[in-house]
Each structure stands twice: as structure tokens, then as C-alpha cells.
Coordinates of C-alpha atoms in Angstrom, one line a residue:
M1 CA 68.0 264.5 7.4
K2 CA 64.4 263.8 8.2
M3 CA 62.5 266.6 9.3
I4 CA 59.1 266.4 11.0
L5 CA 56.7 269.1 11.6
H6 CA 53.6 269.6 13.9
R7 CA 50.8 271.9 12.2
K8 CA 49.9 274.7 14.9
E9 CA 46.2 273.8 14.7
A10 CA 46.7 270.2 15.7
H11 CA 47.9 271.6 18.9
E12 CA 45.9 274.7 20.0
A13 CA 44.8 272.8 22.4
E14 CA 47.8 271.3 24.2
S15 CA 49.4 275.1 23.5
K16 CA 46.2 276.6 26.1
N17 CA 47.0 274.0 28.7
A18 CA 50.9 274.7 28.7
G19 CA 50.6 278.5 28.1
H20 CA 48.4 279.6 31.3
I21 CA 49.5 283.4 31.9
K22 CA 50.6 283.6 36.1
T23 CA 49.4 286.6 37.4
L24 CA 50.6 287.6 41.1
R25 CA 48.5 290.0 43.2
W26 CA 49.4 292.1 45.8
T27 CA 46.9 292.4 48.8
T28 CA 47.5 295.0 51.3
R29 CA 45.3 294.7 54.6
N30 CA 45.8 295.7 57.8
V31 CA 49.4 296.2 57.1
S32 CA 51.5 299.7 58.1
Y33 CA 53.1 301.7 54.9
Q34 CA 56.5 300.7 56.1
R35 CA 56.1 297.1 56.7
C36 CA 54.8 296.9 52.7
L37 CA 57.8 298.6 51.7
W38 CA 59.9 296.5 54.1
I39 CA 58.0 293.5 51.9
L40 CA 58.4 295.0 48.8
A41 CA 62.4 295.1 49.0
L42 CA 62.5 291.5 48.9
V43 CA 61.3 290.9 45.6
R44 CA 63.4 291.7 42.6
T45 CA 62.6 295.0 40.9
Y46 CA 60.4 294.9 37.6
E47 CA 62.3 296.5 34.8
P48 CA 59.9 296.7 31.8
P49 CA 61.2 296.2 28.4
S50 CA 63.6 298.7 26.5
H51 CA 63.4 299.4 23.2
H52 CA 67.5 299.6 21.7
H53 CA 68.0 302.0 18.9
D54 CA 71.3 301.0 17.4
Q55 CA 73.2 301.3 14.1
L56 CA 75.9 299.0 12.2
F57 CA 77.7 300.9 9.2
I58 CA 79.1 298.2 6.8
V59 CA 82.7 298.9 5.4
N60 CA 85.6 297.5 3.7
K61 CA 88.5 297.6 6.3
D62 CA 92.1 296.2 6.1
I63 CA 93.1 294.3 9.1
A64 CA 95.5 292.0 10.2
P65 CA 94.1 289.5 12.9
D66 CA 96.6 286.8 12.6
G67 CA 99.3 289.1 11.1
F68 CA 98.7 288.7 7.5
Q69 CA 96.6 292.1 6.2
R70 CA 94.0 291.6 4.1
S71 CA 90.6 293.9 3.0
T72 CA 87.7 292.9 4.8
V73 CA 83.9 293.5 5.6
L74 CA 83.2 294.3 8.7
A75 CA 80.7 296.2 11.2
G76 CA 80.9 299.4 13.3
R77 CA 78.9 301.7 15.3
T78 CA 80.6 304.2 13.2
P79 CA 82.5 303.7 10.3
Q80 CA 85.8 304.1 11.8
D81 CA 85.5 301.8 14.8
A82 CA 84.7 298.7 12.8
S83 CA 85.9 295.5 14.1
F84 CA 86.3 291.7 13.6
P85 CA 84.0 290.3 15.2
G86 CA 81.5 293.2 15.4
P87 CA 79.9 294.8 17.9
L88 CA 78.3 293.2 20.9
I89 CA 74.6 293.8 20.7
T90 CA 72.9 292.8 24.4
G91 CA 69.5 293.2 25.5
R92 CA 66.9 291.5 27.6
K93 CA 64.2 289.1 27.5
G94 CA 61.3 291.0 26.2
D95 CA 63.0 294.0 24.7
R96 CA 62.6 295.2 21.1
F97 CA 65.3 296.5 18.7
T98 CA 65.4 299.0 15.8
I99 CA 68.8 298.8 13.9
N100 CA 69.7 300.7 10.9
V101 CA 72.5 299.1 8.8
T102 CA 73.5 301.4 6.0
D103 CA 76.2 299.8 3.3
L104 CA 79.5 301.8 2.9
L105 CA 81.1 298.8 0.8
T106 CA 83.4 300.1 -1.9
D107 CA 85.7 297.2 -2.8
P108 CA 84.9 295.4 -5.8
T109 CA 86.7 292.2 -4.9
M110 CA 84.1 291.3 -2.5
D111 CA 80.3 291.6 -2.6
R112 CA 79.3 295.2 -2.1
S113 CA 75.6 294.7 -1.3
T114 CA 74.8 293.1 2.3
S115 CA 72.1 291.9 4.4
I116 CA 72.3 290.7 8.1
H117 CA 70.7 287.9 9.8
W118 CA 70.0 287.6 13.4
H119 CA 71.0 284.1 13.8
G120 CA 68.7 282.1 16.4
L121 CA 66.2 284.9 17.1
F122 CA 63.1 284.0 15.7
Q123 CA 61.6 287.0 14.4
K124 CA 57.8 286.2 15.8
T125 CA 55.7 288.5 13.3
T126 CA 58.9 290.3 11.9
N127 CA 60.2 287.6 9.0
Y128 CA 60.9 290.9 6.9
A129 CA 63.2 291.4 9.1
D130 CA 65.1 287.8 8.8
G131 CA 67.8 289.2 7.0
V132 CA 68.2 286.2 4.3
A133 CA 68.9 287.9 0.8
F134 CA 66.2 286.6 -1.7
V135 CA 64.5 285.3 0.4
S136 CA 62.9 287.6 3.4
Q137 CA 64.6 290.6 1.9
C138 CA 66.6 292.0 -1.4
P139 CA 70.2 293.0 -0.5
I140 CA 71.2 296.4 0.9
A141 CA 72.9 298.3 -2.0
T142 CA 76.1 300.0 -1.4
N143 CA 75.1 303.6 -0.2
H144 CA 71.8 302.7 0.9
S145 CA 70.6 301.3 4.5
F146 CA 67.9 299.6 6.2
L147 CA 66.0 299.5 9.6
Y148 CA 65.7 296.2 11.2
D149 CA 62.8 296.2 13.6
F150 CA 62.1 293.3 15.8
G151 CA 61.5 292.0 19.3
V152 CA 62.5 289.3 21.7
P153 CA 59.3 288.8 23.6
D154 CA 60.0 285.1 24.8
Q155 CA 64.0 284.5 24.4
A156 CA 66.9 284.7 26.2
G157 CA 70.6 283.5 25.3
T158 CA 73.3 283.5 23.3
F159 CA 72.8 284.4 19.8
W160 CA 75.0 286.4 17.0
Y161 CA 74.8 288.1 13.5
H162 CA 76.0 287.8 10.4
S163 CA 75.8 288.4 6.8
H164 CA 73.3 286.4 4.8
L165 CA 74.5 287.4 1.6
S166 CA 76.5 285.1 -0.7
V167 CA 79.6 284.0 1.0
Q168 CA 80.0 287.4 2.4
Y169 CA 80.3 286.7 6.0
G170 CA 83.8 285.0 5.8
D171 CA 85.2 288.4 5.0
G172 CA 84.6 288.9 8.5
L173 CA 80.8 290.1 8.8
R174 CA 79.8 288.7 12.0
G175 CA 79.2 289.6 15.7
P176 CA 77.9 288.5 18.9
I177 CA 74.3 288.9 20.5
V178 CA 73.3 288.2 24.0
I179 CA 69.8 288.7 25.4
Y180 CA 69.7 288.3 29.2
D181 CA 67.1 287.0 31.5
P182 CA 66.4 288.7 34.7
E183 CA 65.3 285.4 35.7
D184 CA 67.8 283.0 34.4
P185 CA 67.3 279.7 36.2
H186 CA 71.1 279.2 36.1
Q187 CA 72.1 282.5 37.7
D188 CA 72.8 280.4 41.0
L189 CA 75.3 278.3 39.0
Y190 CA 77.7 281.5 37.8
D191 CA 79.0 284.7 39.3
V192 CA 80.2 286.6 36.2
D193 CA 78.6 287.1 33.1
D194 CA 79.5 290.1 30.9
E195 CA 81.4 291.0 27.6
S196 CA 84.3 289.5 29.3
T197 CA 83.0 286.2 28.9
I198 CA 81.8 285.7 25.5
I199 CA 84.5 283.8 23.2
T200 CA 84.2 283.6 19.5
I201 CA 86.1 281.2 17.0
A202 CA 86.2 281.4 13.4
D203 CA 88.2 280.2 10.7
W204 CA 90.4 282.6 9.0
F205 CA 91.2 282.8 5.5
H206 CA 93.9 285.2 3.5
L207 CA 92.1 284.7 0.2
T208 CA 88.5 286.4 -0.1
S209 CA 85.6 284.8 0.5
L210 CA 84.4 285.1 -3.4
Q211 CA 88.2 283.7 -4.3
L212 CA 87.4 280.6 -2.5
L213 CA 84.1 279.9 -4.1
A214 CA 85.3 280.4 -7.2
A215 CA 87.9 277.8 -6.7
L216 CA 84.4 275.5 -5.5
V217 CA 87.1 273.3 -2.8
V218 CA 87.9 275.1 0.5
P219 CA 91.2 275.0 1.4
N220 CA 92.6 274.7 5.1
A221 CA 91.8 278.1 6.8
D222 CA 95.4 279.6 7.5
A223 CA 94.6 280.6 11.2
T224 CA 91.7 280.1 13.6
L225 CA 90.8 283.1 15.7
I226 CA 89.5 283.2 19.0
N227 CA 88.3 286.6 19.8
G228 CA 89.3 287.9 16.8
N229 CA 93.1 287.2 17.3
G230 CA 95.3 284.0 16.2
R231 CA 98.5 283.1 14.1
Y232 CA 99.6 281.4 11.2
V233 CA 102.2 278.8 10.5
G234 CA 104.8 280.6 9.4
G235 CA 103.8 283.6 10.7
P236 CA 104.9 286.3 13.1
D237 CA 103.9 286.3 17.1
T238 CA 100.9 288.4 17.1
P239 CA 99.5 288.6 20.5
L240 CA 96.6 285.8 21.4
T241 CA 93.8 286.7 23.1
V242 CA 94.1 286.7 26.9
I243 CA 91.0 286.0 28.9
N244 CA 91.5 286.9 32.9
V245 CA 89.6 285.3 35.5
E246 CA 89.7 285.6 39.4
H247 CA 90.6 282.7 41.6
G248 CA 87.6 281.4 43.1
K249 CA 84.9 282.9 40.9
R250 CA 82.6 280.7 38.7
Y251 CA 82.5 282.1 35.2
R252 CA 79.6 281.6 32.8
F253 CA 81.3 282.0 29.2
R254 CA 79.2 282.1 25.7
L255 CA 80.8 280.5 23.3
I256 CA 80.4 281.3 19.6
D257 CA 81.4 279.3 16.5
M258 CA 81.0 281.9 13.6
S259 CA 83.1 280.0 11.2
F260 CA 82.5 280.1 7.6
D261 CA 83.9 276.5 7.0
A262 CA 85.7 274.6 9.6
F263 CA 84.1 272.9 13.0
H264 CA 86.0 273.0 16.2
G265 CA 87.3 270.7 19.3
F266 CA 87.1 273.7 21.7
S267 CA 88.6 273.1 25.9
I268 CA 90.3 274.6 28.3
D269 CA 93.7 273.0 30.0
N270 CA 92.7 271.7 33.6
H271 CA 89.6 272.7 33.7
N272 CA 85.9 271.3 33.2
L273 CA 83.0 273.0 31.4
T274 CA 79.6 272.9 32.9
I275 CA 77.1 273.4 29.8
I276 CA 74.1 275.0 30.5
E277 CA 72.5 276.7 27.6
V278 CA 72.8 275.5 24.0
D279 CA 71.7 277.5 21.0
G280 CA 69.4 279.6 23.1
I281 CA 67.6 276.9 25.1
N282 CA 68.5 276.2 29.1
T283 CA 69.6 273.0 29.2
L284 CA 69.9 270.6 32.3
P285 CA 73.9 271.3 33.7
H286 CA 76.1 268.6 32.2
T287 CA 79.8 268.6 32.6
V288 CA 82.2 267.8 29.9
N289 CA 85.9 269.1 29.1
F290 CA 85.8 268.9 25.6
I291 CA 82.9 270.3 23.1
E292 CA 82.6 269.5 19.5
I293 CA 81.0 272.9 17.8
Y294 CA 80.1 273.5 14.5
P295 CA 79.4 276.6 12.7
A296 CA 76.8 278.9 13.7
Q297 CA 76.0 276.8 17.7
R298 CA 76.8 278.3 20.7
Y299 CA 77.3 277.0 24.3
S300 CA 77.2 278.6 27.4
F301 CA 78.9 276.7 30.1
V302 CA 79.9 277.2 33.7
L303 CA 84.1 277.3 34.4
N304 CA 85.0 277.3 38.1
A305 CA 88.1 279.3 38.6
N306 CA 89.7 276.9 41.3
R307 CA 93.2 275.7 39.6
P308 CA 96.4 276.8 40.6
I309 CA 96.9 280.5 39.8
S310 CA 98.7 280.2 36.3
N311 CA 98.2 280.4 32.5
Y312 CA 96.3 277.8 30.5
R313 CA 95.7 277.6 26.9
I314 CA 92.4 277.5 25.4
R315 CA 92.2 275.4 22.2
A316 CA 90.2 275.6 19.0
L317 CA 91.5 272.5 17.1
S318 CA 89.9 273.0 13.7
N319 CA 88.5 269.8 11.7
T320 CA 90.3 270.5 8.3
G321 CA 93.6 271.3 10.3
V322 CA 95.6 274.6 10.3
G323 CA 99.2 274.6 9.3
A324 CA 100.4 270.9 11.2
H325 CA 96.9 270.7 13.1
N326 CA 98.6 271.1 16.3
F327 CA 99.0 274.1 18.6
T328 CA 102.9 274.8 18.1
N329 CA 103.6 278.6 18.9
G330 CA 100.1 278.9 19.9
V331 CA 98.2 278.4 17.0
N332 CA 94.4 277.2 17.0
S333 CA 95.0 278.6 20.6
A334 CA 94.1 281.7 23.3
I335 CA 95.1 282.5 27.1
L336 CA 93.3 281.6 30.4
R337 CA 94.9 284.0 33.2
Y338 CA 94.2 284.3 36.2
V339 CA 95.1 287.4 38.2
G340 CA 98.4 287.2 39.6
A341 CA 99.5 284.8 36.9
P342 CA 103.0 285.9 35.1
E343 CA 102.0 287.9 31.3
E344 CA 103.4 284.8 29.6
E345 CA 101.8 282.4 27.4
P346 CA 101.1 278.3 28.6
Q347 CA 104.3 276.3 27.9
T348 CA 102.6 273.8 26.8
S349 CA 101.5 272.9 23.5
Q350 CA 101.0 269.5 22.9
P351 CA 97.4 267.8 21.2
L352 CA 94.5 267.7 23.5
S353 CA 94.9 265.1 26.5
S354 CA 93.6 261.7 26.1
D355 CA 91.6 262.0 28.8
V356 CA 88.7 263.5 27.2
M357 CA 84.9 263.2 28.6
I358 CA 83.1 262.2 25.5
F359 CA 81.1 264.8 24.3
R360 CA 77.9 263.8 22.8
E361 CA 74.9 266.1 21.6
G362 CA 72.2 263.6 22.7
D363 CA 73.3 263.8 26.3
L364 CA 72.2 267.2 26.3
H365 CA 68.4 267.5 27.3
P366 CA 66.3 270.8 27.7
L367 CA 65.9 272.2 31.2
E368 CA 62.3 273.6 30.5
N369 CA 59.1 271.7 28.9
P370 CA 61.4 268.6 27.7
G371 CA 59.9 266.4 25.2
A372 CA 59.2 266.4 21.5
P373 CA 56.3 267.4 20.1
G374 CA 53.9 264.5 18.5
N375 CA 53.6 261.0 19.1
P376 CA 57.0 259.1 21.3
Y377 CA 57.7 256.8 17.8
P378 CA 59.0 257.2 14.4
G379 CA 56.6 258.7 12.0
G380 CA 54.8 260.1 14.9
A381 CA 53.9 263.6 13.6
D382 CA 51.6 265.3 11.2
L383 CA 53.5 265.8 8.3
V384 CA 57.0 263.8 7.8
L385 CA 59.7 265.7 5.5
N386 CA 62.6 263.0 4.1
F387 CA 65.8 265.4 3.2
T388 CA 68.0 262.7 1.3
L389 CA 71.4 263.9 0.2
G390 CA 73.0 261.1 -2.0
F391 CA 77.1 261.3 -3.1
D392 CA 78.5 260.3 -6.2
A393 CA 82.5 259.9 -6.8
D394 CA 81.8 260.9 -10.1
M395 CA 78.7 263.1 -9.7
V396 CA 76.9 264.3 -6.8
L397 CA 73.2 263.3 -6.5
F398 CA 70.8 265.7 -4.7
S399 CA 67.5 264.7 -3.7
M400 CA 65.7 266.6 -1.3
N401 CA 61.6 265.9 -0.9
G402 CA 61.3 264.1 -4.1
F403 CA 63.5 266.9 -6.4
T404 CA 66.7 265.8 -7.5
T405 CA 69.2 267.6 -9.1
K406 CA 72.9 266.3 -10.4
R407 CA 75.8 268.5 -9.9
R408 CA 79.5 268.1 -10.4
D409 CA 80.3 270.8 -7.8
A410 CA 78.1 269.7 -4.7
P411 CA 79.2 269.8 -1.5
A412 CA 80.5 266.3 0.2
G413 CA 81.1 266.1 4.3
P414 CA 79.6 266.3 7.6
H415 CA 76.8 269.8 7.4
P416 CA 75.7 271.9 10.3
F417 CA 71.9 272.4 9.1
H418 CA 70.3 275.8 10.7
L419 CA 66.5 276.0 10.8
H420 CA 65.5 279.9 10.5
G421 CA 62.2 281.3 13.1
H422 CA 62.2 278.0 15.1
A423 CA 64.2 275.9 17.5
F424 CA 64.0 272.2 17.0
D425 CA 64.2 268.5 19.2
V426 CA 66.8 266.4 17.5
V427 CA 64.9 263.2 18.4
R428 CA 68.0 261.4 16.7
T429 CA 71.1 262.4 16.7
S430 CA 73.7 262.1 14.1
D431 CA 76.2 260.1 15.9
S432 CA 73.3 257.7 17.5
S433 CA 70.6 255.1 15.6
E434 CA 68.3 255.7 18.9
Y435 CA 65.7 258.0 18.7
N436 CA 64.7 260.0 21.8
F437 CA 61.4 261.5 22.2
K438 CA 61.3 262.0 26.2
N439 CA 64.0 264.8 26.4
P440 CA 66.0 265.4 23.4
V441 CA 68.1 268.0 23.3
R442 CA 66.3 271.4 21.6
R443 CA 68.5 273.8 19.4
D444 CA 68.5 275.6 16.3
T445 CA 71.8 273.9 14.4
T446 CA 72.6 270.4 14.3
L447 CA 74.9 268.0 12.4
V448 CA 74.0 266.2 9.3
A449 CA 77.1 263.7 9.4
M450 CA 78.2 261.8 6.1
K451 CA 76.2 258.2 5.7
N452 CA 74.2 259.2 8.8
Q453 CA 70.8 259.8 9.6
T454 CA 69.4 263.2 11.8
T455 CA 65.7 263.5 12.5
I456 CA 64.0 266.7 14.3
R457 CA 60.6 267.6 15.3
F458 CA 59.0 271.4 15.3
V459 CA 55.8 273.0 15.4
T460 CA 54.7 275.3 12.8
D461 CA 53.8 278.0 15.0
N462 CA 55.6 280.9 13.1
A463 CA 54.3 282.3 9.9
G464 CA 56.6 283.0 7.0
P465 CA 59.2 281.8 4.7
W466 CA 61.8 280.2 6.6
F467 CA 65.2 279.0 5.3
L468 CA 66.7 275.7 6.1
H469 CA 70.1 275.2 5.1
C470 CA 74.0 274.4 5.5
H471 CA 75.8 276.6 7.7
I472 CA 79.3 275.7 6.0
D473 CA 78.9 279.1 3.8
L474 CA 80.1 277.5 0.6
H475 CA 77.7 274.4 0.6
L476 CA 74.6 277.2 1.0
S477 CA 76.3 279.0 -2.1
L478 CA 76.2 276.0 -4.1
G479 CA 72.7 275.1 -3.2
L480 CA 72.4 273.1 0.3
A481 CA 69.4 275.0 1.1
V482 CA 65.4 274.8 1.0
V483 CA 62.7 277.1 2.3
L484 CA 60.0 276.0 4.3
A485 CA 56.5 278.4 3.2
E486 CA 55.2 278.2 6.6
D487 CA 51.5 279.3 7.0
T488 CA 51.5 281.3 4.1
R489 CA 48.3 282.8 4.3
D490 CA 48.9 284.1 7.7
T491 CA 52.3 285.9 6.8
K492 CA 50.8 288.9 5.2
K493 CA 48.0 289.3 7.7
D494 CA 50.9 288.8 10.5
D495 CA 53.8 290.5 9.4
M496 CA 53.1 294.4 8.9
I497 CA 55.7 295.5 5.7
P498 CA 57.8 298.3 6.7
A499 CA 57.8 301.1 3.2
D500 CA 61.7 301.2 3.3
W501 CA 61.4 297.2 2.9
K502 CA 59.4 297.7 -0.1
A503 CA 62.1 300.0 -1.5
L504 CA 65.0 297.4 -1.5
C505 CA 64.5 295.5 -4.6
P506 CA 63.9 298.4 -6.9
I507 CA 66.9 299.7 -5.6
Y508 CA 69.0 296.6 -6.1
N509 CA 67.8 295.7 -9.4
S510 CA 68.7 299.0 -10.4
L511 CA 72.2 298.3 -10.0
T512 CA 74.2 297.9 -12.9
P513 CA 77.1 294.8 -13.9
S514 CA 79.9 297.1 -12.8
Q515 CA 77.9 297.9 -9.0
L516 CA 78.0 293.6 -8.7
P517 CA 79.2 292.4 -6.8

């Protein structure tokens, strides 16, 4: 993986030119009061940013989303309503959030401390709230709490939150975040965008994540859950998720892959999907009928409900395979149901159609401010870092920025890499040998494929220690990660560290071995 950074100082002039603040001045001269009101009524009402006060209780709870009951780690606004996925957090561009997270975990078979990462939110001047255990904070110990306080001044789109301690989020601690933009440039393309149009995908295991970590090799998932429901091969016919649509309306669906290990091929039978957002970045509309989505990635797509009134299968086929690696008896699937259709499951269970519009990440282009920073040729940046992952049949060799380690338990396979604190331009995607500096896809999580190269560029304009890591959680726990220390001199100056953050480490360090994991 090649990562190209641009120092903030090298682009101050460019940033000033690109960041003009536009002011609209209202001038009324010789116009009646009634006419002024009529003119102003045509203008969208301005709503000032809101301050959202929220809370999440982290608890152990037995659930059976695929019919198999197991203990889990879940979030809820009360301990009693903890769920999988966790409760939806919403706001508007420019809002501020204070979210108190209380750890009530007691099950010794899983981690009892926790931390929460708000995936995709840049945390500018609030690096302490990024939620990465042992990077930006010490974990929250059981029976303690921590107040996350951060804003989203310049971001809107589809995000999510999850535990960032060890492999804990595989036990269920994950949920969606949507930041709405009142001035969304794509709003004329859809009619419906609300809680009912969020789709989450997750691989699900009957073993705990610590059991999977101890085995070092993750087996195939037992089930694929869509919006928290699914089936496993040989299991009961548990209810599948049903997403209702009305004929003639256009829906903005927000697709989030919350998986622990697997990636998925996503489709909805007989419907095209027009992608308009990637990882919180507006894109030029691009129509496909199949999306390959990796852990931590998000896509917004518009679906036109213009097909005959019926039930259609929503498919999310895992690369690792669930059971027979098909859709028999509704595994790997959910239901898109038109209003007026009978309440029954689709009859089709065949594999995906061969008539697939090929999905390529490089075909996606940002809507606003396209173009990678730096000069338009390989190496045309202020600083170039090469991270090389090498693999050997008997001994896996890691070399990251000149530092080499040898481990027999190191992970192989494709790796979805996520960078905290930034979105980046993917100037060379893993499925191409060509570079694109003019309008490359911009996102925060991209694939590094086996025996291939991925190159990203971004500007270092956000002070703090930021994690760059594989988002297959087992791989991360085995060390497939690096911390980028960005503008370290400015971090203390820019980040006003709260007192309860400073208390996290002494509390965690006082835990006895019997209180860990």
C-alpha cells in the first residue's frame, strides 16, 4: 500500500483560495413589509446547528438474531433496550454531540472494558474523542462512563459507531450514524430518506470474538445479518428483515457493512442501484445492479420503486461463504416488499444473476472538488510512505515503512484499510494498474488486495495521532495497523482535553487480572 501525504503548510495558499466564505446580504429599499415577507418565504428556512445530548449503555445481553441464542455486547439508550444493531444516532451538518457512554459489562467470556469509535467522523480538534483504545484513549472500565464530545462542522453522510477495543465489536457493539445535509446536492434524486432506508450488513458468529481470536483463523460466519436478522444453515426459519417501499417513489438507501471479517456482494433483484455517496462523500451518480462492499464501507444509492408490485430478494453474499454459499431457505438475504404485495418470501433462491453491471471502485468520482492533492504523477507529493505487506508460506513477513517483523500468526487475504481523521483520494485502486489524479474516488476505507498495490493521497490538515489499519478486526488485533502522528506540536494546543479523559487511564490501570478481559 502506498500512502502519499501533503503537509498543510505546503497548501496554505491553495486552501485560502479554495475556502472563500460566501455571504448573502439581504437589502430592502422602497419595498413594502408584505413584499419582503413574500420574498423571504421562497428561501429555505435557516436552522441553526443543534447540540445533541445522548447516552449509550453498554451491556451484555442474550439475543438470537439468526435463531441461535448467545451472549453479546450491545448498546442501548437504556440498559433494557440494548439491541443489534445499536440505536441510530442522527444529526445535521454542523451539529454537536455529547454522548455519555456507560459500561455495564459483566460477562467474563468477553471484554468487559470498552471504547467507542465514531467511524468516518474527522474529530477535528477532538482527537481525544476518536475512541481508539490505547491510541486516543484508555478503555472505559466496567461500571464507569465517559462523555464523548465532538462536532461535525463540515460533514454529512452515512457513518457508524463501533467498539474499538480488541475484537469486541464482533460481539455486537455497532450501530448506524446519519448526518443529514439540509442542502444535499442530490436531494432532487429521491423522495424518501429516513430511518427506514438504512441497511446494515454484518457477518455473525456463534462463538465469541475472543474465542475466534484464540483460534487465530476465523471460520466462515454462521450467518449474514441484514438489519439485525438472518438465518444459518440448518437453523430455524427466523423472520427475515422486510424493507417496505411504495410503488412510484424513489428511495435513498444507506448501506453500511458492519462486518467483523467478511465482505459482501450486495444486490436487490430486478432493481438498479444509483450510487450517490461513498463513505460520507457525495459522488457523481453511478448506476450499477451489484455493489461489492467491504467491512466499514458505506454507500448511499437511489432505488426507483418502479417494478411490478411484489416481493424481491435483497442479497448479501459473503466472500467467505455462509453454509452452502447461496440463498437457499433465505440465508444471506432480506426482503424488499412493495406496499400491496402479499406477506410472503420471494420464491427465488438461485445465485446472483450473471447479468451483472461490473462494479469498479475507480468508476466512482467525487461530486465536489474532484482531484487529488499534489502533482498529477506518481510520487508527486511532499511525503511518500510505502507500506509493503509481504507473505511467505511458512513465515509471514511484514514490512511497514522500513520496520520488519516476523509472525507465524500474521493474516493473509484482502485487507480493507481505514484511515481515521481523514478522507483520502484513491489515486490507484487495487483492481487497476492505472493512476487517476483528476477525479479519483474519495473515501475513508479502501481495499488493499493480495499481490497488488493501492495508492492514496490526502492533506495533513488535522492534528493528532490517527490510526491506519485493516478493518478485518482479527487482522487489526494481530497487529495490522500503524499510528500516524500528525502535527504533534499542534495536538495539545488544538485539543482541549477534558478531565474525565485524564481519569480513564488510572481507572483502567487499577483493574485486577480477574477484571480483565
